[in-house]
Short mmCIF file of C-alpha atoms in Angstrom, two decimals:
data_model
loop_
_atom_site.label_atom_id
_atom_site.label_comp_id
_atom_site.label_asym_id
_atom_site.label_seq_id
_atom_site.Cartn_x
_atom_site.Cartn_y
_atom_site.Cartn_z
CA MET A 27 209.02 152.71 67.54
CA PRO A 28 205.33 153.91 67.70
CA ASP A 29 202.79 151.78 65.99
CA ASN A 30 201.09 154.66 63.92
CA ALA A 31 204.78 155.46 62.26
CA ASP A 32 204.18 156.49 58.69
CA HIS A 33 204.97 154.03 55.78
CA LEU A 34 207.94 155.31 53.82
CA VAL A 35 207.26 152.45 51.08
CA SER A 36 204.19 150.94 50.27
CA ILE A 37 203.99 148.05 47.97
CA GLN A 38 200.32 147.59 46.49
CA GLY A 39 199.49 144.66 44.17
CA LEU A 40 203.06 144.13 43.13
CA SER A 41 203.50 141.53 40.44
CA VAL A 42 206.89 140.58 38.72
CA ASN A 43 206.50 138.50 35.67
CA LEU A 44 210.01 137.63 33.86
CA MET A 45 209.33 136.84 30.27
CA SER A 46 212.04 133.74 29.22
CA SER A 47 212.05 131.34 26.50
CA ARG A 48 210.01 129.19 28.49
CA GLY A 49 207.13 131.48 28.87
CA ALA A 50 206.34 133.92 31.72
CA VAL A 51 207.76 133.19 35.14
CA ARG A 52 205.38 134.64 37.75
CA ALA A 53 207.83 135.74 40.29
CA VAL A 54 206.13 137.76 42.54
CA ARG A 55 202.24 137.41 42.78
CA SER A 56 200.04 140.42 43.64
CA ILE A 57 201.88 141.20 46.99
CA ASP A 58 201.21 143.92 49.67
CA LEU A 59 203.97 144.93 52.03
CA SER A 60 205.00 148.32 53.34
CA VAL A 61 208.22 149.64 55.41
CA LYS A 62 207.56 152.11 58.07
CA MET A 63 209.80 154.95 58.92
CA GLY A 64 212.48 153.97 61.36
CA GLU A 65 211.73 150.31 60.93
CA ILE A 66 213.54 147.23 60.16
CA HIS A 67 211.56 144.77 58.43
CA GLY A 68 212.34 141.31 57.40
CA LEU A 69 211.65 139.41 54.36
CA VAL A 70 211.84 135.89 54.97
CA GLY A 71 211.63 132.82 53.09
CA GLU A 72 213.44 129.85 50.79
CA SER A 73 215.71 130.56 47.84
CA GLY A 74 213.39 131.09 44.69
CA CYS A 75 210.60 132.46 46.59
CA GLY A 76 210.68 135.87 45.09
CA LYS A 77 212.46 138.27 47.78
CA SER A 78 215.10 139.44 45.84
CA MET A 79 212.89 140.16 42.97
CA THR A 80 210.81 142.18 45.22
CA ALA A 81 213.59 143.81 46.37
CA LYS A 82 215.07 144.69 42.90
CA ALA A 83 211.74 146.01 41.86
CA ILE A 84 211.47 148.56 44.49
CA MET A 85 215.12 149.86 42.93
CA ARG A 86 213.77 148.96 39.36
CA LEU A 87 217.23 147.08 38.79
CA HIS A 88 215.79 144.65 36.51
CA ASN A 89 216.23 144.64 32.74
CA GLU A 90 212.85 145.86 31.97
CA LYS A 91 212.61 144.65 28.47
CA ALA A 92 212.53 141.22 29.95
CA MET A 93 210.37 142.12 32.82
CA LEU A 94 206.55 143.02 33.17
CA TYR A 95 205.49 145.08 36.09
CA SER A 96 202.22 145.48 37.78
CA GLY A 97 200.79 147.11 40.86
CA ARG A 98 202.32 150.01 42.74
CA ILE A 99 205.47 150.84 44.61
CA MET A 100 204.70 154.23 46.50
CA TYR A 101 207.69 155.90 47.78
CA ASN A 102 207.18 159.29 49.15
CA ASP A 103 203.79 159.84 47.45
CA GLN A 104 204.98 158.80 44.26
CA ASN A 105 204.69 155.66 42.25
CA ILE A 106 208.23 154.37 41.64
CA PHE A 107 207.01 152.98 38.13
CA ASP A 108 205.90 156.20 37.05
CA LEU A 109 209.47 157.69 37.24
CA LYS A 110 211.39 158.26 34.10
CA GLN A 111 214.82 156.86 34.03
CA ARG A 112 216.71 159.85 34.92
CA GLU A 113 214.44 160.42 37.91
CA MET A 114 215.09 156.59 39.08
CA GLN A 115 218.64 157.20 38.89
CA ALA A 116 218.66 160.23 40.95
CA LEU A 117 216.72 158.23 43.76
CA ARG A 118 218.90 154.95 43.57
CA GLY A 119 221.86 155.57 46.08
CA LYS A 120 220.83 158.87 47.51
CA GLU A 121 217.18 157.91 49.04
CA ILE A 122 217.15 154.26 48.34
CA SER A 123 220.27 152.15 48.44
CA MET A 124 221.06 148.41 48.80
CA ILE A 125 223.56 145.89 50.05
CA PHE A 126 223.88 142.80 47.54
CA GLN A 127 224.64 139.32 48.59
CA ASP A 128 228.22 138.79 47.16
CA PRO A 129 230.53 141.76 47.98
CA MET A 130 233.04 140.78 45.81
CA THR A 131 230.75 140.91 42.68
CA ALA A 132 229.39 144.30 44.01
CA LEU A 133 232.77 146.04 43.41
CA ASN A 134 235.03 146.83 40.86
CA PRO A 135 238.12 144.94 41.46
CA ILE A 136 240.80 147.50 39.27
CA ARG A 137 239.52 150.25 41.56
CA SER A 138 240.34 151.10 45.03
CA VAL A 139 237.63 150.80 47.52
CA GLY A 140 237.85 154.45 48.42
CA SER A 141 237.54 155.75 44.68
CA GLN A 142 234.38 153.39 44.42
CA ILE A 143 232.84 155.23 47.71
CA GLU A 144 234.10 158.96 46.26
CA GLU A 145 232.06 157.95 43.01
CA ILE A 146 228.88 157.81 44.80
CA LEU A 147 229.19 160.94 46.36
CA LEU A 148 230.48 162.75 43.36
CA LEU A 149 227.33 161.13 41.28
CA HIS A 150 224.94 162.53 43.55
CA ARG A 151 226.63 165.80 43.86
CA ILE A 152 226.66 165.30 47.76
CA CYS A 153 230.37 167.22 47.71
CA GLY A 154 233.58 168.32 45.89
CA LYS A 155 236.38 165.76 45.19
CA ALA A 156 238.27 166.82 48.04
CA GLU A 157 235.67 166.74 50.60
CA ALA A 158 234.57 163.18 48.93
CA LYS A 159 237.91 161.84 49.87
CA GLU A 160 237.55 162.77 53.32
CA ARG A 161 234.11 161.49 53.60
CA ALA A 162 235.08 158.03 52.10
CA VAL A 163 237.79 157.68 54.98
CA LYS A 164 235.22 158.56 57.57
CA LEU A 165 232.81 156.39 55.96
CA LEU A 166 235.00 153.43 56.51
CA GLU A 167 235.84 154.19 60.14
CA ASP A 168 231.70 154.32 60.64
CA VAL A 169 231.50 150.75 59.77
CA GLY A 170 234.73 150.01 61.86
CA ILE A 171 237.42 149.45 59.19
CA HIS A 172 240.75 150.78 60.63
CA PRO A 173 243.27 152.44 59.80
CA ALA A 174 240.45 154.01 57.32
CA ALA A 175 242.79 156.09 55.31
CA GLU A 176 245.28 153.17 54.37
CA ARG A 177 242.36 150.75 53.64
CA CYS A 178 240.89 153.40 51.12
CA ARG A 179 243.88 153.13 48.84
CA GLN A 180 243.45 149.34 48.77
CA TYR A 181 241.70 146.90 46.23
CA PRO A 182 239.12 144.57 46.86
CA PHE A 183 241.40 141.32 46.57
CA GLU A 184 243.19 142.94 49.45
CA MET A 185 240.68 142.61 51.76
CA SER A 186 238.76 139.69 53.55
CA GLY A 187 234.91 138.74 53.08
CA GLY A 188 233.86 140.46 56.21
CA MET A 189 235.63 143.81 55.37
CA LEU A 190 234.08 143.93 51.74
CA GLN A 191 230.82 143.36 53.12
CA ARG A 192 231.57 146.45 55.48
CA VAL A 193 232.82 148.47 52.52
CA VAL A 194 229.48 147.71 50.60
CA ILE A 195 227.53 149.03 53.47
CA ALA A 196 229.86 152.32 53.55
CA MET A 197 229.05 152.75 50.00
CA ALA A 198 225.13 152.06 50.55
CA ILE A 199 224.95 154.63 53.35
CA ALA A 200 227.31 157.34 51.76
CA CYS A 201 224.34 159.53 50.94
CA LYS A 202 222.72 159.11 54.07
CA PRO A 203 219.35 157.06 52.43
CA LYS A 204 215.72 156.97 54.11
CA LEU A 205 215.72 153.23 52.94
CA LEU A 206 218.38 150.63 52.86
CA ILE A 207 217.84 147.07 51.50
CA ALA A 208 219.73 144.58 52.60
CA ASP A 209 219.59 141.26 50.52
CA GLU A 210 221.16 138.48 52.37
CA PRO A 211 223.93 140.42 53.83
CA THR A 212 225.49 138.01 55.94
CA THR A 213 225.08 134.80 53.39
CA ALA A 214 228.83 134.26 52.43
CA LEU A 215 230.38 135.11 55.95
CA ASP A 216 231.46 132.98 58.88
CA VAL A 217 229.31 132.96 61.87
CA THR A 218 231.21 135.36 64.00
CA VAL A 219 231.49 137.92 61.29
CA GLN A 220 227.92 137.50 60.41
CA GLU A 221 226.83 138.87 64.04
CA GLN A 222 229.31 141.60 63.89
CA ILE A 223 227.58 142.59 60.31
CA LEU A 224 224.09 142.49 62.07
CA GLN A 225 225.05 144.56 65.12
CA LEU A 226 226.72 146.96 62.80
CA LEU A 227 223.35 147.35 60.70
CA LEU A 228 221.31 147.80 63.72
CA LYS A 229 223.82 150.59 65.23
CA LEU A 230 223.72 152.40 61.80
CA GLN A 231 219.85 152.18 61.54
CA GLN A 232 219.66 153.24 65.19
CA LYS A 233 222.01 156.14 64.53
CA ARG A 234 220.60 157.25 61.16
CA ASN A 235 216.98 156.47 61.91
CA MET A 236 216.97 154.95 58.39
CA SER A 237 214.10 152.43 57.14
CA VAL A 238 215.39 148.95 56.45
CA LEU A 239 214.29 146.22 54.62
CA ILE A 240 216.39 143.17 55.31
CA ILE A 241 216.07 139.79 52.88
CA THR A 242 217.19 136.65 54.90
CA HIS A 243 216.41 133.01 54.84
CA ASN A 244 216.95 132.82 58.51
CA PHE A 245 214.44 133.73 61.34
CA GLY A 246 217.37 134.04 63.94
CA VAL A 247 218.17 137.39 62.09
CA VAL A 248 214.58 138.34 62.29
CA ALA A 249 214.40 137.72 65.98
CA GLU A 250 217.93 139.85 66.74
CA ILE A 251 217.15 142.89 64.58
CA CYS A 252 213.73 143.27 63.12
CA HIS A 253 210.49 145.12 64.13
CA ARG A 254 207.99 143.48 61.67
CA VAL A 255 208.46 140.32 59.36
CA SER A 256 206.66 139.25 56.46
CA VAL A 257 207.05 135.36 55.34
CA MET A 258 207.24 134.75 51.69
CA TYR A 259 206.44 131.52 49.55
CA ALA A 260 206.20 130.70 45.97
CA GLY A 261 205.94 134.95 44.92
CA ASN A 262 203.28 135.47 47.72
CA ILE A 263 203.29 136.87 51.31
CA VAL A 264 201.65 134.21 53.32
CA GLU A 265 202.14 135.79 56.83
CA SER A 266 202.97 139.20 58.16
CA GLY A 267 203.19 140.85 61.49
CA GLU A 268 205.23 142.40 64.44
CA VAL A 269 207.95 139.95 65.26
CA HIS A 270 206.75 138.93 68.84
CA GLU A 271 203.51 137.95 66.88
CA ILE A 272 204.95 135.82 64.62
CA PHE A 273 207.41 133.88 66.95
CA HIS A 274 204.84 133.40 69.69
CA HIS A 275 201.62 132.69 67.51
CA PRO A 276 202.46 131.74 63.75
CA ARG A 277 199.26 131.18 62.05
CA HIS A 278 200.89 129.59 58.59
CA PRO A 279 202.15 126.07 58.61
CA TYR A 280 205.03 127.26 56.52
CA THR A 281 206.11 129.93 58.91
CA ARG A 282 205.96 127.43 61.78
CA ASP A 283 208.16 125.10 59.58
CA LEU A 284 210.67 127.71 58.85
CA MET A 285 211.01 128.39 62.48
CA GLN A 286 211.43 124.73 63.45
CA SER A 287 214.34 124.36 60.75
CA ILE A 288 216.57 126.72 63.09
CA PRO A 289 218.74 124.51 65.35
CA GLN A 290 218.09 125.03 68.84
CA PRO A 291 220.09 124.48 72.04
CA LYS A 292 217.58 122.18 73.55
CA SER A 293 217.46 119.91 70.15
CA ARG A 294 221.19 119.02 70.50
CA GLY A 295 221.78 115.24 69.58
CA LYS A 296 218.15 115.29 67.63
CA LYS A 297 217.98 115.21 64.13
CA LEU A 298 217.62 118.91 62.57
CA VAL A 299 213.67 119.30 61.33
CA THR A 300 213.53 120.18 57.48
CA ILE A 301 210.60 120.84 55.30
CA GLN A 302 210.26 117.97 52.68
CA GLY A 303 210.02 118.89 49.14
CA THR A 304 210.93 122.11 47.18
CA PRO A 305 209.03 125.48 46.36
CA PRO A 306 206.78 124.91 43.20
CA ASP A 307 208.24 125.99 39.47
CA LEU A 308 206.75 129.52 39.29
CA LYS A 309 206.33 129.17 35.41
CA PHE A 310 203.41 127.16 35.71
CA LYS A 311 200.17 127.98 37.24
CA ILE A 312 199.38 127.08 40.63
CA THR A 313 196.14 125.59 41.66
CA GLY A 314 194.95 125.92 45.48
CA CYS A 315 197.47 126.96 47.96
CA PRO A 316 200.99 126.89 46.86
CA TYR A 317 202.33 125.33 49.97
CA ALA A 318 199.90 122.59 49.80
CA PRO A 319 202.15 119.89 48.48
CA ARG A 320 204.53 120.19 51.34
CA CYS A 321 201.95 120.82 54.25
CA SER A 322 201.24 118.22 56.79
CA MET A 323 197.71 119.82 57.43
CA ALA A 324 196.78 120.01 53.74
CA ASP A 325 193.58 118.71 52.48
CA ASP A 326 191.11 118.69 49.50
CA LEU A 327 190.27 122.30 50.17
CA CYS A 328 193.81 123.58 50.26
CA ARG A 329 194.68 121.78 47.07
CA GLN A 330 191.72 123.11 45.13
CA SER A 331 191.55 126.69 46.37
CA ALA A 332 193.45 129.48 47.25
CA PRO A 333 193.43 130.91 50.67
CA VAL A 334 192.74 134.82 50.93
CA SER A 335 194.20 136.93 53.52
CA ARG A 336 192.78 136.72 57.13
CA GLN A 337 193.53 138.99 59.97
CA GLU A 338 194.56 137.60 63.26
CA SER A 339 194.81 141.25 64.68
CA ALA A 340 195.29 144.89 63.55
CA THR A 341 198.87 143.92 62.62
CA HIS A 342 198.95 140.40 62.18
CA SER A 343 197.60 138.78 58.62
CA PHE A 344 198.22 135.23 56.97
CA SER A 345 196.39 133.42 54.41
CA CYS A 346 195.64 129.83 55.12
CA HIS A 347 192.93 127.65 55.14
CA LYS A 348 193.40 125.96 58.55
CA THR A 349 195.04 128.33 60.71
CA LEU A 350 197.27 126.63 63.60
CA GLU A 351 195.74 126.87 67.00
CA ARG A 352 197.66 126.95 70.17
CA GLY A 353 199.70 124.27 70.68
CA GLN A 354 200.47 123.52 67.22
CA GLU A 355 202.76 126.69 66.90
CA ALA A 356 205.96 124.99 68.43
#
């Protein structure tokens, strides 16, 4: 993939505030993020760091009466926040599509899986009813479900978790979207099926030249299929770059700590490295670096002053006062 590939989606200064009875929860805090055409971009971080909130903002899936957005999300030279609801509905599923974490809750339990795929094709007027039935069968074949015609007539409760995830993927790619957002697509699956789903996503991305934003907490997933990665913590992007840059020369302690927590063959028999503490509560104001209370390198400057973004290279940026030096990365 060329370095000068155009950006399909460009997020500029995005903030998402959830208005609750406890006050405003600043779930996403003025982030910049882009997804290039034909790339797989990983968004990594612990639960509660704002990854899914960012993805749902792109799709405008939040209850907008309870949300306050600021910043811009540019798609095809238009700001998604400027679109009317009918324009956004035409975009969802057709040009930008999403795979959710739990396939069972993403599917209607009282309708056959085939009819649910057909509904998407008919909603966006891709084809007529007869052709929609044929396409539903072909889509299940494309995601490795056989015999597809028979499976189309089945209901979600008749399928395993891995098969349901394939059905959800078939629904997401039915209208040949330009951007596919995959929110923890392997979370509820066993290790063998996880690998199959990742390879399926990679195969479909290459075949259709889609852009993919994959949300995960697992750097192993990033290493396997992503071109670029952004690391998110407490609603902020703390490091971003090409995958090989991040893996070989991480510059933020949080990135290093996440990678060290991945089980390694060479560490067999040793205690698994864990990050002590928990992410901050985003309803409160954060003073200094959000990671300072958990960081082994933090000092008074880190606790009192928020770091600004710094460039390690043209494609690699990070936000940290300290900067990991060579030898501190592993």
